[in-house]
Coordinates of N, CA and C in Angstrom, one line a residue:
M17 N 9.0 14.7 -4.9 CA 8.9 13.3 -4.9 C 7.4 12.9 -4.8
T18 N 7.1 11.8 -5.3 CA 5.8 11.2 -5.2 C 5.5 10.9 -3.7
T19 N 4.2 11.1 -3.3 CA 3.8 10.7 -2.0 C 2.8 9.6 -2.0
I20 N 2.6 8.9 -0.9 CA 1.6 7.9 -0.9 C 0.2 8.4 -1.2
T21 N 0.0 9.7 -0.9 CA -1.3 10.3 -1.3 C -1.5 10.4 -2.8
D22 N -0.4 10.7 -3.5 CA -0.4 10.7 -5.0 C -0.8 9.4 -5.5
V23 N -0.2 8.3 -4.9 CA -0.4 7.0 -5.4 C -1.8 6.6 -5.1
A24 N -2.3 6.8 -3.9 CA -3.7 6.4 -3.5 C -4.7 7.2 -4.3
A25 N -4.5 8.4 -4.6 CA -5.5 9.2 -5.4 C -5.5 8.7 -6.8
Y26 N -4.3 8.3 -7.4 CA -4.3 7.7 -8.7 C -5.0 6.4 -8.8
I27 N -4.8 5.6 -7.8 CA -5.4 4.3 -7.7 C -7.0 4.5 -7.7
L28 N -7.4 5.4 -6.9 CA -8.9 5.6 -6.8 C -9.4 6.2 -8.2
Q29 N -8.7 7.1 -8.8 CA -9.1 7.6 -10.1 C -9.3 6.6 -11.1
N30 N -8.5 5.5 -11.1 CA -8.5 4.5 -12.1 C -9.2 3.3 -11.8
N31 N -9.5 3.1 -10.5 CA -10.2 1.8 -10.1 C -11.5 2.1 -9.3
G32 N -11.8 3.3 -9.0 CA -13.1 3.7 -8.4 C -13.2 3.4 -6.9
T33 N -14.3 3.5 -6.4 CA -14.6 3.3 -5.0 C -14.1 1.9 -4.5
M34 N -13.5 1.9 -3.3 CA -13.0 0.7 -2.7 C -12.9 0.9 -1.2
S35 N -12.7 -0.3 -0.5 CA -12.5 -0.2 0.9 C -11.2 0.5 1.2
T36 N -11.1 1.1 2.3 CA -9.8 1.7 2.7 C -8.8 0.6 2.9
M37 N -9.2 -0.6 3.4 CA -8.2 -1.7 3.5 C -7.6 -2.1 2.2
K38 N -8.5 -2.1 1.2 CA -8.0 -2.5 -0.2 C -7.0 -1.4 -0.7
L39 N -7.4 -0.2 -0.5 CA -6.5 0.9 -0.9 C -5.2 0.9 -0.3
E40 N -5.1 0.6 1.0 CA -3.8 0.5 1.8 C -3.0 -0.6 1.2
K41 N -3.6 -1.8 0.9 CA -2.9 -2.9 0.4 C -2.4 -2.7 -1.1
L42 N -3.2 -2.0 -1.9 CA -2.7 -1.7 -3.3 C -1.6 -0.7 -3.2
C43 N -1.6 0.2 -2.3 CA -0.5 1.1 -2.1 C 0.8 0.4 -1.7
F44 N 0.6 -0.6 -0.7 CA 1.7 -1.4 -0.2 C 2.3 -2.2 -1.4
Y45 N 1.5 -2.8 -2.2 CA 2.0 -3.7 -3.3 C 2.6 -2.8 -4.4
S46 N 2.1 -1.6 -4.6 CA 2.8 -0.7 -5.5 C 4.2 -0.3 -5.0
Q47 N 4.3 -0.1 -3.8 CA 5.6 0.2 -3.2 C 6.5 -1.0 -3.3
A48 N 6.0 -2.2 -3.0 CA 6.8 -3.4 -3.1 C 7.2 -3.6 -4.6
Q49 N 6.4 -3.3 -5.5 CA 6.7 -3.5 -7.0 C 7.9 -2.5 -7.3
S50 N 7.8 -1.3 -6.9 CA 8.8 -0.3 -7.1 C 10.1 -0.7 -6.5
L51 N 10.1 -1.1 -5.3 CA 11.3 -1.5 -4.6 C 12.0 -2.7 -5.2
S52 N 11.2 -3.7 -5.7 CA 11.7 -4.9 -6.2 C 12.1 -4.8 -7.7
K53 N 11.4 -3.9 -8.5 CA 11.7 -3.8 -9.9 C 12.6 -2.6 -10.3
R54 N 12.5 -1.5 -9.5 CA 13.2 -0.3 -9.8 C 14.3 0.0 -8.8
C55 N 14.3 -0.8 -7.7 CA 15.3 -0.6 -6.6 C 15.2 0.7 -6.0
V56 N 14.1 1.4 -6.1 CA 13.9 2.7 -5.4 C 12.4 2.7 -4.9
P57 N 12.2 3.4 -3.8 CA 10.9 3.5 -3.3 C 10.0 4.4 -4.2
L58 N 8.7 4.1 -4.3 CA 7.8 4.9 -5.0 C 7.5 6.1 -4.2
F59 N 7.5 6.0 -2.9 CA 7.2 7.1 -2.0 C 8.0 6.9 -0.7
D60 N 8.2 7.9 0.1 CA 9.0 7.8 1.3 C 8.2 7.2 2.5
E61 N 6.9 7.4 2.6 CA 6.1 7.0 3.7 C 6.3 5.5 4.0
D62 N 6.3 5.2 5.3 CA 6.4 3.8 5.7 C 5.1 3.1 5.9
F63 N 5.1 1.8 6.0 CA 4.0 1.0 6.4 C 4.3 0.3 7.8
Q64 N 3.3 0.2 8.6 CA 3.4 -0.5 9.8 C 2.7 -1.8 9.8
A65 N 3.1 -2.8 10.6 CA 2.5 -4.1 10.6 C 1.3 -4.2 11.5
W66 N 0.2 -3.6 11.1 CA -1.0 -3.6 11.8 C -1.7 -5.0 11.8
R67 N -2.7 -5.2 12.6 CA -3.4 -6.5 12.6 C -3.9 -7.0 11.3
N68 N -4.5 -6.1 10.5 CA -5.1 -6.4 9.2 C -4.1 -6.3 8.1
G69 N -2.8 -6.3 8.3 CA -1.8 -6.2 7.3 C -1.1 -4.8 7.3
P70 N -0.3 -4.5 6.3 CA 0.4 -3.3 6.2 C -0.5 -2.1 6.1
V71 N -0.2 -1.1 6.9 CA -1.0 0.2 6.9 C 0.0 1.3 7.0
S72 N -0.2 2.3 6.1 CA 0.6 3.6 6.2 C -0.1 4.5 7.1
P73 N 0.5 4.9 8.3 CA -0.2 5.9 9.1 C -0.5 7.2 8.4
A74 N 0.4 7.6 7.5 CA 0.2 8.8 6.8 C -1.1 8.8 5.9
L75 N -1.4 7.6 5.3 CA -2.6 7.5 4.5 C -3.8 7.2 5.4
F76 N -3.6 6.4 6.4 CA -4.7 6.2 7.3 C -5.2 7.4 7.9
N77 N -4.4 8.4 8.3 CA -4.8 9.6 8.8 C -5.7 10.4 7.9
L78 N -5.6 10.2 6.6 CA -6.5 10.9 5.6 C -7.8 10.2 5.4
H79 N -7.9 8.9 5.8 CA -9.2 8.2 5.6 C -9.8 7.6 6.9
R80 N -9.2 8.1 8.0 CA -9.7 7.6 9.3 C -11.2 7.7 9.4
H81 N -11.8 6.7 10.0 CA -13.3 6.6 10.2 C -14.1 6.3 8.9
M82 N -13.4 6.0 7.9 CA -14.1 5.7 6.6 C -13.9 4.2 6.3
F83 N -15.0 3.6 5.8 CA -14.8 2.2 5.3 C -14.6 2.2 3.8
L84 N -15.4 3.0 3.1 CA -15.2 3.1 1.7 C -14.6 4.5 1.4
I85 N -13.8 4.5 0.3 CA -13.3 5.8 -0.2 C -13.5 5.9 -1.7
H86 N -13.8 7.1 -2.1 CA -14.2 7.3 -3.5 C -13.2 8.1 -4.2
A87 N -13.2 8.0 -5.6 CA -12.3 8.8 -6.4 C -12.5 10.2 -6.1
G88 N -11.5 11.0 -5.9 CA -11.6 12.4 -5.7 C -11.5 12.8 -4.2
E89 N -11.7 11.9 -3.3 CA -11.8 12.2 -1.9 C -10.4 12.5 -1.3
L90 N -9.3 12.1 -2.0 CA -8.0 12.5 -1.5 C -7.4 13.7 -2.3
D91 N -8.1 14.1 -3.3 CA -7.5 15.2 -4.2 C -7.3 16.5 -3.4
Q92 N -8.1 16.7 -2.3 CA -7.9 17.9 -1.5 C -6.6 18.0 -0.8
F93 N -5.9 16.8 -0.7 CA -4.7 16.7 0.0 C -3.5 16.8 -0.9
L94 N -3.7 17.0 -2.2 CA -2.7 17.1 -3.2 C -2.4 18.6 -3.5
P95 N -1.2 19.0 -3.7 CA -0.9 20.4 -3.9 C -1.7 21.1 -5.0
D96 N -1.9 20.4 -6.1 CA -2.7 21.0 -7.2 C -4.0 20.2 -7.5
G97 N -4.3 19.3 -6.6 CA -5.5 18.5 -6.8 C -5.4 17.3 -7.7
T98 N -4.2 17.1 -8.3 CA -4.0 15.9 -9.1 C -2.7 15.2 -8.7
P99 N -2.7 13.9 -8.8 CA -1.5 13.1 -8.5 C -0.3 13.5 -9.3
R100 N 0.9 13.7 -8.6 CA 2.1 14.0 -9.3 C 2.9 12.7 -9.5
L101 N 2.7 12.0 -10.6 CA 3.3 10.8 -11.0 C 3.9 10.8 -12.3
T102 N 5.1 10.2 -12.5 CA 5.7 10.0 -13.8 C 4.9 9.0 -14.6
D103 N 5.1 8.9 -15.9 CA 4.5 7.8 -16.7 C 5.0 6.5 -16.2
E104 N 6.3 6.4 -15.8 CA 6.8 5.1 -15.3 C 6.1 4.7 -14.1
E105 N 5.9 5.6 -13.2 CA 5.2 5.3 -11.9 C 3.7 4.9 -12.2
K106 N 3.1 5.6 -13.1 CA 1.7 5.2 -13.4 C 1.6 3.8 -14.0
T107 N 2.6 3.5 -14.9 CA 2.6 2.1 -15.5 C 2.8 1.1 -14.4
L108 N 3.7 1.3 -13.5 CA 4.0 0.4 -12.4 C 2.7 0.2 -11.6
I109 N 2.0 1.2 -11.2 CA 0.8 1.1 -10.4 C -0.3 0.4 -11.2
D110 N -0.4 0.7 -12.5 CA -1.4 0.1 -13.3 C -1.1 -1.4 -13.4
V111 N 0.1 -1.9 -13.5 CA 0.4 -3.3 -13.6 C -0.1 -4.0 -12.3
V112 N 0.3 -3.3 -11.1 CA -0.1 -3.9 -9.8 C -1.6 -4.0 -9.7
C113 N -2.3 -2.9 -10.0 CA -3.8 -2.9 -9.9 C -4.4 -3.8 -11.0
G114 N -3.8 -3.9 -12.1 CA -4.4 -4.8 -13.2 C -4.4 -6.2 -12.7
Q115 N -3.5 -6.6 -11.8 CA -3.5 -8.0 -11.3 C -4.2 -8.1 -10.0
L116 N -4.2 -7.1 -9.2 CA -4.7 -7.2 -7.8 C -6.0 -6.5 -7.5
A117 N -6.4 -5.5 -8.3 CA -7.6 -4.7 -7.9 C -8.9 -5.5 -7.9
A118 N -9.0 -6.6 -8.5 CA -10.2 -7.4 -8.5 C -10.4 -8.2 -7.2
K119 N -9.3 -8.2 -6.4 CA -9.4 -8.9 -5.1 C -10.0 -7.9 -4.0
T120 N -10.6 -8.5 -3.0 CA -11.1 -7.7 -1.9 C -10.0 -7.2 -1.0
G121 N -10.3 -6.3 -0.1 CA -9.4 -5.9 0.9 C -9.0 -7.0 1.8
N122 N -10.0 -7.9 2.2 CA -9.7 -9.0 3.0 C -8.8 -10.0 2.3
Q123 N -9.0 -10.3 1.0 CA -8.1 -11.2 0.3 C -6.7 -10.6 0.2
L124 N -6.6 -9.4 0.0 CA -5.2 -8.8 0.0 C -4.6 -8.8 1.3
S125 N -5.4 -8.6 2.4 CA -4.9 -8.6 3.7 C -4.4 -10.1 4.1
E126 N -5.1 -11.1 3.7 CA -4.7 -12.5 3.9 C -3.4 -12.7 3.2
R127 N -3.3 -12.2 2.0 CA -2.0 -12.4 1.2 C -0.9 -11.8 2.0
T128 N -1.0 -10.6 2.5 CA 0.1 -10.0 3.2 C 0.5 -10.8 4.5
H129 N -0.5 -11.4 5.1 CA -0.3 -12.2 6.3 C 0.5 -13.4 6.0
A130 N 0.5 -13.9 4.8 CA 1.3 -15.1 4.4 C 2.7 -14.7 4.0
E131 N 3.0 -13.4 3.9 CA 4.3 -13.0 3.3 C 5.2 -12.5 4.4
A132 N 6.5 -12.7 4.2 CA 7.5 -12.4 5.3 C 7.6 -11.0 5.8
P133 N 7.5 -10.0 4.9 CA 7.7 -8.6 5.5 C 6.8 -8.3 6.6
W134 N 5.5 -8.6 6.4 CA 4.5 -8.3 7.5 C 4.7 -9.3 8.7
R135 N 4.9 -10.5 8.4 CA 5.0 -11.5 9.5 C 6.3 -11.2 10.3
D136 N 7.4 -11.0 9.6 CA 8.6 -10.7 10.4 C 8.5 -9.5 11.2
A137 N 7.8 -8.4 10.8 CA 7.7 -7.2 11.6 C 6.8 -7.5 12.8
R138 N 6.0 -8.5 12.8 CA 5.1 -8.9 13.9 C 5.7 -10.0 14.8
T139 N 6.9 -10.4 14.6 CA 7.5 -11.5 15.4 C 7.3 -11.3 16.8
G140 N 6.8 -12.3 17.5 CA 6.6 -12.3 18.9 C 5.2 -11.8 19.3
L141 N 4.4 -11.4 18.4 CA 3.1 -10.9 18.7 C 2.0 -11.9 18.3
S142 N 0.9 -11.9 19.0 CA -0.2 -12.7 18.6 C -1.0 -12.0 17.5
P143 N -1.9 -12.7 16.8 CA -2.6 -12.0 15.7 C -3.5 -10.9 16.2
A144 N -3.9 -10.9 17.4 CA -4.8 -9.8 18.0 C -4.0 -8.6 18.5
D145 N -2.7 -8.8 18.7 CA -1.9 -7.7 19.3 C -1.8 -6.5 18.3
P146 N -2.0 -5.3 18.9 CA -1.7 -4.1 18.1 C -0.2 -4.0 17.8
C147 N 0.1 -3.3 16.7 CA 1.6 -3.2 16.4 C 1.8 -1.9 15.6
N148 N 2.8 -1.2 15.9 CA 3.2 0.0 15.1 C 4.6 -0.2 14.6
R149 N 5.1 -1.4 14.5 CA 6.5 -1.6 14.0 C 6.5 -1.3 12.5
I150 N 7.5 -0.7 12.1 CA 7.7 -0.4 10.6 C 8.1 -1.6 9.9
I151 N 7.5 -1.8 8.7 CA 7.9 -2.9 7.8 C 9.0 -2.3 7.0
D152 N 10.2 -2.7 7.2 CA 11.4 -2.2 6.6 C 11.4 -2.3 5.1
K153 N 11.8 -1.2 4.5 CA 11.8 -1.2 3.0 C 12.8 -2.2 2.4
D154 N 13.9 -2.4 3.1 CA 14.8 -3.4 2.6 C 14.2 -4.8 2.7
S155 N 13.5 -5.1 3.7 CA 12.8 -6.5 3.8 C 11.8 -6.6 2.7
I156 N 11.1 -5.5 2.4 CA 10.1 -5.5 1.3 C 10.8 -5.8 0.0
A157 N 11.9 -5.1 -0.3 CA 12.6 -5.2 -1.5 C 13.2 -6.6 -1.7
R158 N 13.8 -7.2 -0.6 CA 14.3 -8.5 -0.7 C 13.2 -9.6 -1.0
F159 N 12.1 -9.5 -0.2 CA 11.1 -10.5 -0.3 C 10.5 -10.5 -1.7
Y160 N 10.1 -9.3 -2.2 CA 9.3 -9.2 -3.4 C 10.2 -9.3 -4.7
T161 N 11.5 -9.2 -4.5 CA 12.5 -9.5 -5.6 C 12.4 -11.0 -5.8
A162 N 12.4 -11.7 -4.7 CA 12.4 -13.2 -4.9 C 11.0 -13.8 -5.1
N163 N 10.0 -13.0 -4.7 CA 8.6 -13.4 -4.8 C 7.8 -12.3 -5.4
P164 N 7.8 -12.2 -6.7 CA 7.2 -11.0 -7.3 C 5.8 -10.7 -6.9
V165 N 5.4 -9.4 -6.8 CA 4.1 -9.0 -6.5 C 3.1 -9.5 -7.6
V166 N 3.5 -9.3 -8.9 CA 2.7 -9.7 -10.0 C 3.6 -10.7 -10.9
R167 N 2.9 -11.6 -11.4 CA 3.6 -12.6 -12.2 C 3.3 -12.5 -13.7

């Protein structure tokens, strides 16, 4: 099965250097697109409702202490050095990035803050509170089916 590392490496290969925040959000929206359009997850890894929006601890652990990440920097974590994605998965990611990759990490973070999956996972917390609550895949699927990631 595809992993978040496959998705992140593919995004970097096709969109170049970006902030790690932006990469996290593009992976989140790729997952949301898959859940809402294909009714299956793109990858198994979860996102947590961190202060700056959804973050996958699995991906974060690969880019910890980095602000910018470059194409090729995640390839060492892939079994054969290249993302294992189907053509359908690549197309889905390309559609998401085609609409959202021009935005900054902060703009994508602000967008997630306005959307129910992240907000609901942080219920009862102040904006400054740390949080490791999982953003449920079912809530992602429901919200983005009704409110498409890309239009």
